[in-house]
């Protein structure tokens, strides 16, 4: 492993006062620890056809997607008053491939939960994911909101004040491709191309669409992952209950998500719940920054029909 890591290009994020160094592995950038996890996953993880991968670039709605998918697949066991989501951070309910591959492999035969989350780009997923033909749900988000969300997440994780972490620096590095698991556009394009080839196995969701119409998107998600709602369930309000259970307002106000820390982790749970809004970029971007990102996204995603 060290041999591989030593050959990789490195980049130290200057806007974070040099506190984070990322490495470039298979054309994406992330921290050493996550690259090690990705390599271990590529070497050891064997996907099953019944697995459901929840994939995303960081800060695009992973926490929300995981909560919704977990509530959907466990709804016969738990309801909105007994769900583990009320007492545990969702990242403890749905495993994250790069951090927990050994645990996932060990618990495999009897875990009973088909969900696995990852930030790995499509082309870096363990080969068995495509070979098993398992389902993949991908969530992405307006690039400007993803930049703002990541800016605050990493800044707060490092306990840096805004004055000590220039936002322009975060925008600059994003444009150069140095975002976590970035370049951001390549991450999206990889899954988007795969979804054109295998539309029945890869569902694309957009954070802004989920915000605008959560119930329809939750129904699409449930159907896609093989847990559709019955007419009776819809009549008695199961979809709305799941939407409410997983809403930002509900989850962000739970004690566990306000004051908890995941077992063995250092990040506070509250960092995963910041504002939960579409369009917070308007409070951070100058006109010039907005134009720069819009132009870049138009160029990178031209011809796809994807709007960021
Ligand atoms: P903001 O920083 O814009 O508030 P990820 O889960 O991929 O790390 O993304 C985090 C973003 O999703 C944060 O965005 C966070 O507030 C938002 N988020 C977390 N849970 C959410 C929920 N249940 N509903 C809507 N947004 C949510």
mmCIF file of N, CA and C and ligand atoms in Angstrom, residues 57-64 141 149 207 211 246-248 251 272-277, ligand 1:
data_model
loop_
_atom_site.group_PDB
_atom_site.id
_atom_site.type_symbol
_atom_site.label_atom_id
_atom_site.label_comp_id
_atom_site.label_asym_id
_atom_site.label_seq_id
_atom_site.Cartn_x
_atom_site.Cartn_y
_atom_site.Cartn_z
ATOM 1 N N UNK A 57 -20.721 12.607 -4.734
ATOM 2 C CA UNK A 57 -19.564 13.404 -4.330
ATOM 3 C C UNK A 57 -19.873 13.934 -2.919
ATOM 4 N N UNK A 58 -18.846 14.197 -2.089
ATOM 5 C CA UNK A 58 -19.132 14.705 -0.744
ATOM 6 C C UNK A 58 -19.939 16.003 -0.766
ATOM 7 N N UNK A 59 -20.770 16.159 0.237
ATOM 8 C CA UNK A 59 -21.556 17.388 0.496
ATOM 9 C C UNK A 59 -22.677 17.652 -0.503
ATOM 10 N N UNK A 60 -23.190 16.580 -1.078
ATOM 11 C CA UNK A 60 -24.253 16.766 -2.070
ATOM 12 C C UNK A 60 -25.584 16.157 -1.640
ATOM 13 N N UNK A 61 -25.642 15.663 -0.386
ATOM 14 C CA UNK A 61 -26.905 15.076 0.076
ATOM 15 C C UNK A 61 -26.778 13.617 0.466
ATOM 16 N N UNK A 62 -25.544 13.154 0.663
ATOM 17 C CA UNK A 62 -25.289 11.761 1.056
ATOM 18 C C UNK A 62 -26.068 11.390 2.318
ATOM 19 N N UNK A 63 -25.988 12.253 3.323
ATOM 20 C CA UNK A 63 -26.613 11.982 4.624
ATOM 21 C C UNK A 63 -28.121 11.826 4.451
ATOM 22 N N UNK A 64 -28.693 12.676 3.639
ATOM 23 C CA UNK A 64 -30.154 12.636 3.388
ATOM 24 C C UNK A 64 -30.535 11.370 2.624
ATOM 25 N N UNK A 141 -25.543 17.676 -6.754
ATOM 26 C CA UNK A 141 -26.110 18.939 -6.300
ATOM 27 C C UNK A 141 -25.504 20.102 -7.076
ATOM 28 N N UNK A 149 -21.031 24.108 1.047
ATOM 29 C CA UNK A 149 -21.219 23.079 2.063
ATOM 30 C C UNK A 149 -19.870 22.477 2.458
ATOM 31 N N UNK A 207 -30.226 16.840 -5.482
ATOM 32 C CA UNK A 207 -30.596 17.392 -4.172
ATOM 33 C C UNK A 207 -31.746 18.390 -4.308
ATOM 34 N N UNK A 211 -35.512 18.345 -2.664
ATOM 35 C CA UNK A 211 -36.011 19.451 -1.837
ATOM 36 C C UNK A 211 -37.375 19.911 -2.335
ATOM 37 N N UNK A 246 -37.123 11.919 7.798
ATOM 38 C CA UNK A 246 -35.792 12.215 7.243
ATOM 39 C C UNK A 246 -35.601 13.685 6.876
ATOM 40 N N UNK A 247 -36.558 14.517 7.233
ATOM 41 C CA UNK A 247 -36.413 15.920 6.864
ATOM 42 C C UNK A 247 -35.270 16.552 7.649
ATOM 43 N N UNK A 248 -34.702 17.567 7.078
ATOM 44 C CA UNK A 248 -33.608 18.288 7.745
ATOM 45 C C UNK A 248 -34.074 18.798 9.102
ATOM 46 N N UNK A 251 -34.291 15.657 11.564
ATOM 47 C CA UNK A 251 -33.026 15.003 11.922
ATOM 48 C C UNK A 251 -32.050 15.974 12.580
ATOM 49 N N UNK A 272 -22.752 17.309 9.883
ATOM 50 C CA UNK A 272 -23.464 16.758 8.715
ATOM 51 C C UNK A 272 -24.794 17.467 8.478
ATOM 52 N N UNK A 273 -25.182 18.303 9.424
ATOM 53 C CA UNK A 273 -26.453 19.039 9.307
ATOM 54 C C UNK A 273 -26.143 20.516 9.489
ATOM 55 N N UNK A 274 -26.026 21.234 8.404
ATOM 56 C CA UNK A 274 -25.665 22.647 8.516
ATOM 57 C C UNK A 274 -26.916 23.489 8.307
ATOM 58 N N UNK A 275 -27.259 23.769 7.014
ATOM 59 C CA UNK A 275 -28.465 24.566 6.752
ATOM 60 C C UNK A 275 -29.538 23.756 6.044
ATOM 61 N N UNK A 276 -29.109 22.830 5.191
ATOM 62 C CA UNK A 276 -30.063 21.990 4.463
ATOM 63 C C UNK A 276 -30.929 22.786 3.496
ATOM 64 N N UNK A 277 -30.338 23.797 2.857
ATOM 65 C CA UNK A 277 -31.117 24.655 1.948
ATOM 66 C C UNK A 277 -30.558 24.594 0.532
HETATM 67 P P1 LIG B 1 -25.458 22.367 3.675
HETATM 68 O O1 LIG B 1 -24.040 22.416 4.116
HETATM 69 O O2 LIG B 1 -25.720 23.160 2.439
HETATM 70 O O3 LIG B 1 -26.419 22.660 4.748
HETATM 71 P P2 LIG B 1 -23.464 15.253 2.670
HETATM 72 O O4 LIG B 1 -24.467 14.497 3.426
HETATM 73 O O5 LIG B 1 -23.219 14.711 1.281
HETATM 74 O O6 LIG B 1 -22.219 15.448 3.455
HETATM 75 O O7 LIG B 1 -24.086 16.680 2.381
HETATM 76 C C1 LIG B 1 -24.292 17.555 3.447
HETATM 77 C C2 LIG B 1 -25.328 18.565 3.047
HETATM 78 O O8 LIG B 1 -26.632 17.966 3.091
HETATM 79 C C3 LIG B 1 -25.356 19.716 4.028
HETATM 80 O O9 LIG B 1 -25.758 20.841 3.250
HETATM 81 C C4 LIG B 1 -26.428 19.271 4.997
HETATM 82 O O10 LIG B 1 -26.974 20.313 5.754
HETATM 83 C C5 LIG B 1 -27.443 18.672 4.022
HETATM 84 N N1 LIG B 1 -28.346 17.722 4.650
HETATM 85 C C6 LIG B 1 -28.073 16.777 5.579
HETATM 86 N N2 LIG B 1 -29.178 16.103 5.913
HETATM 87 C C7 LIG B 1 -30.194 16.645 5.205
HETATM 88 C C8 LIG B 1 -31.603 16.391 5.147
HETATM 89 N N3 LIG B 1 -32.172 15.469 5.879
HETATM 90 N N4 LIG B 1 -32.328 17.145 4.287
HETATM 91 C C9 LIG B 1 -31.768 18.096 3.536
HETATM 92 N N5 LIG B 1 -30.447 18.398 3.562
HETATM 93 C C10 LIG B 1 -29.669 17.676 4.381
#
